[in-house]
């Protein structure tokens, strides 16, 4: 399996490609990481150093890969945070080039916009970019529940309303949606749920809620689900494996007392997680 992953890169810590690449590699995926930024650390620290790449920079890197024949045999293009129209255009251009060389490839987009606690934290131009131009070109999107509502102009807060919001998102273009965090009043206390919807149906998994919010966990989630879904074609299996791996990663990070994801220490959890969570079909 081969994935072209166009995301941010940091030297210290794990977000973007610095979170997604290693777990994919441990699964045996050949990853071609293309940076959109090359920062010292993620922006959650309040200060950072290093350059932003332009859309032209991204195009140049992808062109070089294409010249080596590297866009043939690609299974997926993966993208995360998109900081500008320029980067968004370059990613969409890369998707078109990949699909020219690899017609069966999918575009998996994590539409990073914000969360329920802090709201939308990207510029209006990026909001419009993702909603109006990027998501319609995606085959798979991996929003959290807030982002799902933002993209569709809905307010998902129950399982039924979340499923309706997913249907609205799929009407925009993507055939598959992973909702990475479902919050609903009827859910059991102390659990976190994820919902996967594909043309074959809809599946829900619940796992214990851990008292931790770690930057980069969404990037790992999107990467693992994309790889598992492409490899197996089984949404329920992909959902269960992703939930188990990410839970063990967060559990190890919490136990460590460290702020950054314990990505290397948890490496066996990507290949053979010990946790098992029931996945049930809800439609």
Tab-separated table of C-alpha atoms in Angstrom:
chain	number	residue	atom	x	y	z
A	1	UNK	CA	0.000	0.000	0.000
A	2	UNK	CA	1.192	3.510	-0.828
A	3	UNK	CA	-0.151	6.804	0.560
A	4	UNK	CA	0.705	10.369	-0.416
A	5	UNK	CA	0.291	12.390	2.790
A	6	UNK	CA	0.238	16.183	2.466
A	7	UNK	CA	0.290	17.673	5.975
A	8	UNK	CA	2.252	19.819	8.380
A	9	UNK	CA	5.546	18.643	9.837
A	10	UNK	CA	7.065	19.469	13.228
A	11	UNK	CA	10.472	18.601	14.643
A	12	UNK	CA	9.349	18.435	18.286
A	13	UNK	CA	6.245	16.440	19.067
A	14	UNK	CA	3.683	14.777	16.853
A	15	UNK	CA	1.048	16.460	14.705
A	16	UNK	CA	0.242	16.286	10.994
A	17	UNK	CA	2.686	14.102	9.113
A	18	UNK	CA	4.823	13.913	12.245
A	19	UNK	CA	1.908	12.022	13.816
A	20	UNK	CA	0.548	10.103	10.822
A	21	UNK	CA	3.621	8.740	9.046
A	22	UNK	CA	5.145	6.440	11.661
A	23	UNK	CA	1.918	4.554	12.556
A	24	UNK	CA	1.278	4.028	8.847
A	25	UNK	CA	4.809	2.756	8.337
A	26	UNK	CA	4.408	0.315	11.250
A	27	UNK	CA	1.380	-1.044	9.381
A	28	UNK	CA	3.598	-1.649	6.378
A	29	UNK	CA	2.373	1.324	4.366
A	30	UNK	CA	4.795	3.099	2.045
A	31	UNK	CA	4.231	6.777	2.879
A	32	UNK	CA	5.329	9.749	0.795
A	33	UNK	CA	5.117	12.708	3.213
A	34	UNK	CA	4.818	16.174	1.689
A	35	UNK	CA	5.083	19.027	4.240
A	36	UNK	CA	2.867	22.109	4.213
A	37	UNK	CA	4.820	23.695	7.078
A	38	UNK	CA	8.124	22.769	8.705
A	39	UNK	CA	7.778	24.069	12.246
A	40	UNK	CA	9.792	23.505	15.392
A	41	UNK	CA	6.635	22.448	17.254
A	42	UNK	CA	2.867	22.641	16.942
A	43	UNK	CA	1.125	25.963	17.427
A	44	UNK	CA	-0.606	24.884	20.633
A	45	UNK	CA	2.511	25.988	22.503
A	46	UNK	CA	1.795	29.591	21.537
A	47	UNK	CA	5.119	30.156	19.795
A	48	UNK	CA	7.028	28.262	17.154
A	49	UNK	CA	9.721	28.688	14.550
A	50	UNK	CA	10.158	27.532	10.986
A	51	UNK	CA	8.745	28.179	7.522
A	52	UNK	CA	5.337	27.897	5.944
A	53	UNK	CA	5.505	26.296	2.534
A	54	UNK	CA	3.564	27.828	-0.320
A	55	UNK	CA	1.211	26.043	-2.660
A	56	UNK	CA	3.910	26.290	-5.321
A	57	UNK	CA	6.373	24.575	-2.976
A	58	UNK	CA	3.940	21.703	-2.471
A	59	UNK	CA	3.386	21.428	-6.217
A	60	UNK	CA	7.129	21.282	-6.817
A	61	UNK	CA	7.524	18.397	-4.373
A	62	UNK	CA	4.592	16.497	-5.893
A	63	UNK	CA	5.975	17.148	-9.383
A	64	UNK	CA	9.296	15.649	-8.343
A	65	UNK	CA	7.518	12.563	-7.041
A	66	UNK	CA	5.576	12.339	-10.291
A	67	UNK	CA	8.787	12.579	-12.323
A	68	UNK	CA	10.125	9.558	-10.459
A	69	UNK	CA	6.961	7.591	-11.245
A	70	UNK	CA	5.856	7.766	-7.618
A	71	UNK	CA	2.231	8.676	-8.294
A	72	UNK	CA	1.545	5.309	-9.904
A	73	UNK	CA	0.179	2.644	-7.586
A	74	UNK	CA	-0.995	5.129	-4.949
A	75	UNK	CA	-3.912	3.902	-2.830
A	76	UNK	CA	-4.807	7.163	-1.104
A	77	UNK	CA	-4.010	10.840	-0.781
A	78	UNK	CA	-4.275	11.998	2.827
A	79	UNK	CA	-4.548	15.621	3.931
A	80	UNK	CA	-5.050	17.418	7.225
A	81	UNK	CA	-4.965	21.086	8.229
A	82	UNK	CA	-5.063	23.422	5.233
A	83	UNK	CA	-3.927	26.921	6.097
A	84	UNK	CA	-4.693	28.804	2.884
A	85	UNK	CA	-6.290	28.740	-0.557
A	86	UNK	CA	-2.823	28.212	-1.991
A	87	UNK	CA	-2.268	24.994	-0.059
A	88	UNK	CA	-5.809	23.799	-0.743
A	89	UNK	CA	-5.379	24.305	-4.474
A	90	UNK	CA	-2.052	22.454	-4.409
A	91	UNK	CA	-3.624	19.510	-2.569
A	92	UNK	CA	-6.534	19.314	-5.016
A	93	UNK	CA	-4.045	19.465	-7.881
A	94	UNK	CA	-2.095	16.589	-6.288
A	95	UNK	CA	-5.297	14.561	-5.934
A	96	UNK	CA	-6.076	15.059	-9.626
A	97	UNK	CA	-2.546	14.020	-10.611
A	98	UNK	CA	-2.643	10.928	-8.407
A	99	UNK	CA	-6.011	9.848	-9.794
A	100	UNK	CA	-4.656	10.288	-13.313
A	101	UNK	CA	-1.857	7.834	-12.578
A	102	UNK	CA	-3.796	5.705	-10.053
A	103	UNK	CA	-7.507	5.726	-10.972
A	104	UNK	CA	-8.504	3.598	-7.960
A	105	UNK	CA	-6.897	5.949	-5.418
A	106	UNK	CA	-9.111	7.765	-2.922
A	107	UNK	CA	-8.747	11.199	-1.395
A	108	UNK	CA	-9.082	11.095	2.402
A	109	UNK	CA	-9.523	14.565	3.893
A	110	UNK	CA	-9.494	15.496	7.563
A	111	UNK	CA	-11.437	18.803	7.386
A	112	UNK	CA	-9.717	20.572	10.267
A	113	UNK	CA	-11.940	23.502	11.309
A	114	UNK	CA	-12.287	23.484	15.091
A	115	UNK	CA	-14.130	21.787	17.919
A	116	UNK	CA	-17.200	22.173	20.086
A	117	UNK	CA	-15.272	23.717	22.969
A	118	UNK	CA	-13.400	26.474	21.122
A	119	UNK	CA	-15.516	26.776	17.982
A	120	UNK	CA	-14.130	27.340	14.511
A	121	UNK	CA	-10.496	28.469	14.685
A	122	UNK	CA	-9.541	28.820	11.032
A	123	UNK	CA	-9.830	31.898	8.831
A	124	UNK	CA	-13.036	32.457	6.825
A	125	UNK	CA	-11.179	31.797	3.572
A	126	UNK	CA	-10.145	28.369	4.868
A	127	UNK	CA	-13.688	27.623	6.025
A	128	UNK	CA	-14.972	28.352	2.531
A	129	UNK	CA	-12.115	26.435	0.930
A	130	UNK	CA	-12.789	23.268	2.878
A	131	UNK	CA	-16.588	23.362	2.717
A	132	UNK	CA	-17.046	24.512	-0.874
A	133	UNK	CA	-14.062	23.139	-2.770
A	134	UNK	CA	-12.154	20.485	-0.846
A	135	UNK	CA	-14.861	18.313	0.732
A	136	UNK	CA	-16.759	17.906	-2.580
A	137	UNK	CA	-13.587	16.407	-4.088
A	138	UNK	CA	-12.968	13.999	-1.201
A	139	UNK	CA	-13.925	10.336	-1.152
A	140	UNK	CA	-13.535	9.995	2.624
A	141	UNK	CA	-13.745	12.729	5.260
A	142	UNK	CA	-12.937	12.396	8.964
A	143	UNK	CA	-14.563	15.330	10.815
A	144	UNK	CA	-15.329	15.560	14.484
A	145	UNK	CA	-18.981	16.169	15.331
A	146	UNK	CA	-18.563	19.955	15.421
A	147	UNK	CA	-16.872	19.987	12.023
A	148	UNK	CA	-19.592	17.736	10.616
A	149	UNK	CA	-22.236	20.229	11.723
A	150	UNK	CA	-20.244	23.172	10.396
A	151	UNK	CA	-19.827	21.584	6.969
A	152	UNK	CA	-23.505	20.735	6.631
A	153	UNK	CA	-25.166	23.622	8.484
A	154	UNK	CA	-26.757	21.169	10.912
A	155	UNK	CA	-26.627	20.576	14.676
A	156	UNK	CA	-25.925	16.889	15.269
A	157	UNK	CA	-26.496	15.970	18.909
A	158	UNK	CA	-28.165	12.550	18.851
A	159	UNK	CA	-27.341	9.415	16.924
A	160	UNK	CA	-30.190	10.010	14.497
A	161	UNK	CA	-29.317	13.657	13.911
A	162	UNK	CA	-25.649	12.754	13.486
A	163	UNK	CA	-26.571	10.136	10.895
A	164	UNK	CA	-28.709	12.754	9.115
A	165	UNK	CA	-25.770	15.171	9.147
A	166	UNK	CA	-23.527	12.475	7.702
A	167	UNK	CA	-26.046	11.933	4.908
A	168	UNK	CA	-25.936	15.678	4.207
A	169	UNK	CA	-22.131	15.544	4.120
A	170	UNK	CA	-22.194	12.596	1.727
A	171	UNK	CA	-24.526	14.581	-0.532
A	172	UNK	CA	-21.678	17.093	-0.887
A	173	UNK	CA	-19.438	14.493	-2.533
A	174	UNK	CA	-17.671	12.050	-0.162
A	175	UNK	CA	-18.975	8.497	-0.219
A	176	UNK	CA	-17.604	7.677	3.259
A	177	UNK	CA	-17.473	9.588	6.541
A	178	UNK	CA	-15.749	8.843	9.839
A	179	UNK	CA	-17.073	11.003	12.686
A	180	UNK	CA	-14.148	10.889	15.088
A	181	UNK	CA	-16.044	11.988	18.200
A	182	UNK	CA	-19.778	11.605	18.721
A	183	UNK	CA	-21.308	13.358	21.726
A	184	UNK	CA	-24.942	12.472	22.427
A	185	UNK	CA	-27.064	12.617	25.588
A	186	UNK	CA	-28.315	9.055	25.204
A	187	UNK	CA	-24.804	7.575	25.203
A	188	UNK	CA	-23.572	5.676	28.268
A	189	UNK	CA	-21.660	7.822	30.748
A	190	UNK	CA	-17.893	7.854	30.499
A	191	UNK	CA	-17.590	6.698	26.890
A	192	UNK	CA	-16.393	8.240	23.652
A	193	UNK	CA	-17.938	7.101	20.387
A	194	UNK	CA	-16.885	7.077	16.739
A	195	UNK	CA	-19.204	6.575	13.791
A	196	UNK	CA	-18.292	5.258	10.343
A	197	UNK	CA	-20.697	5.524	7.426
A	198	UNK	CA	-20.042	4.116	3.949
A	199	UNK	CA	-22.309	3.078	1.081
A	200	UNK	CA	-22.536	-0.335	2.802
A	201	UNK	CA	-24.005	0.966	6.072
A	202	UNK	CA	-23.226	2.708	9.364
A	203	UNK	CA	-21.284	1.437	12.385
A	204	UNK	CA	-20.733	2.812	15.888
A	205	UNK	CA	-17.972	1.967	18.356
A	206	UNK	CA	-17.660	3.117	21.943
A	207	UNK	CA	-14.533	3.172	24.063
A	208	UNK	CA	-13.805	4.511	27.555
A	209	UNK	CA	-13.296	8.260	27.698
A	210	UNK	CA	-9.810	9.158	28.902
A	211	UNK	CA	-9.088	12.454	30.703
A	212	UNK	CA	-6.684	13.654	28.017
A	213	UNK	CA	-6.762	15.755	24.879
A	214	UNK	CA	-3.556	15.333	22.919
A	215	UNK	CA	-2.595	17.279	19.823
A	216	UNK	CA	-2.148	14.958	16.853
A	217	UNK	CA	-4.534	12.214	17.941
A	218	UNK	CA	-6.971	13.189	15.188
A	219	UNK	CA	-4.182	12.948	12.619
A	220	UNK	CA	-3.355	9.426	13.785
A	221	UNK	CA	-7.039	8.487	13.728
A	222	UNK	CA	-7.551	9.683	10.149
A	223	UNK	CA	-4.391	7.949	8.948
A	224	UNK	CA	-5.123	4.591	10.563
A	225	UNK	CA	-8.753	4.499	9.462
A	226	UNK	CA	-7.802	5.362	5.888
A	227	UNK	CA	-5.184	2.602	5.785
A	228	UNK	CA	-7.402	-0.036	7.393
A	229	UNK	CA	-10.363	0.786	5.159
A	230	UNK	CA	-8.268	0.689	1.997
A	231	UNK	CA	-6.557	-2.531	3.013
A	232	UNK	CA	-9.613	-4.495	4.175
A	233	UNK	CA	-12.583	-2.820	2.491
A	234	UNK	CA	-14.407	-3.573	5.766
A	235	UNK	CA	-15.689	-0.414	7.515
A	236	UNK	CA	-16.546	-2.202	10.764
A	237	UNK	CA	-13.126	-3.829	11.010
A	238	UNK	CA	-11.395	-0.542	10.142
A	239	UNK	CA	-13.399	1.280	12.808
A	240	UNK	CA	-12.672	-1.292	15.499
A	241	UNK	CA	-8.951	-1.454	14.760
A	242	UNK	CA	-8.622	2.340	14.679
A	243	UNK	CA	-10.523	2.794	17.947
A	244	UNK	CA	-8.368	0.220	19.730
A	245	UNK	CA	-5.064	1.627	18.475
A	246	UNK	CA	-5.874	5.243	19.264
A	247	UNK	CA	-7.222	4.321	22.704
A	248	UNK	CA	-3.994	2.518	23.595
A	249	UNK	CA	-1.915	5.408	22.261
A	250	UNK	CA	-3.821	7.916	24.394
A	251	UNK	CA	-3.743	5.610	27.421
A	252	UNK	CA	0.035	5.296	27.176
A	253	UNK	CA	0.398	9.051	26.719
A	254	UNK	CA	-1.787	9.714	29.776
A	255	UNK	CA	0.214	7.260	31.894
A	256	UNK	CA	3.484	8.860	30.814
A	257	UNK	CA	2.487	12.288	32.100
A	258	UNK	CA	3.938	13.820	28.936
A	259	UNK	CA	2.176	16.432	26.826
A	260	UNK	CA	3.137	14.948	23.463
A	261	UNK	CA	1.763	11.711	22.059
A	262	UNK	CA	3.912	8.710	22.984
A	263	UNK	CA	3.914	7.669	19.357
A	264	UNK	CA	6.988	5.437	19.394
A	265	UNK	CA	6.330	3.810	22.752
A	266	UNK	CA	2.859	2.777	21.550
A	267	UNK	CA	4.033	1.330	18.252
A	268	UNK	CA	2.827	-2.222	18.862
A	269	UNK	CA	-0.678	-0.824	19.334
A	270	UNK	CA	-0.888	0.069	15.654
A	271	UNK	CA	-0.026	-3.439	14.542
A	272	UNK	CA	-1.642	-5.588	17.242
A	273	UNK	CA	-3.737	-3.619	19.744
A	274	UNK	CA	-4.774	-5.564	22.816
A	275	UNK	CA	-7.928	-3.538	23.436
A	276	UNK	CA	-11.121	-4.742	21.799
A	277	UNK	CA	-14.260	-2.642	21.508
A	278	UNK	CA	-17.575	-3.852	20.165
A	279	UNK	CA	-18.602	-2.380	16.846
A	280	UNK	CA	-22.327	-2.414	16.139
A	281	UNK	CA	-24.169	-1.662	12.959
A	282	UNK	CA	-26.681	1.173	13.443
A	283	UNK	CA	-28.033	1.347	9.905
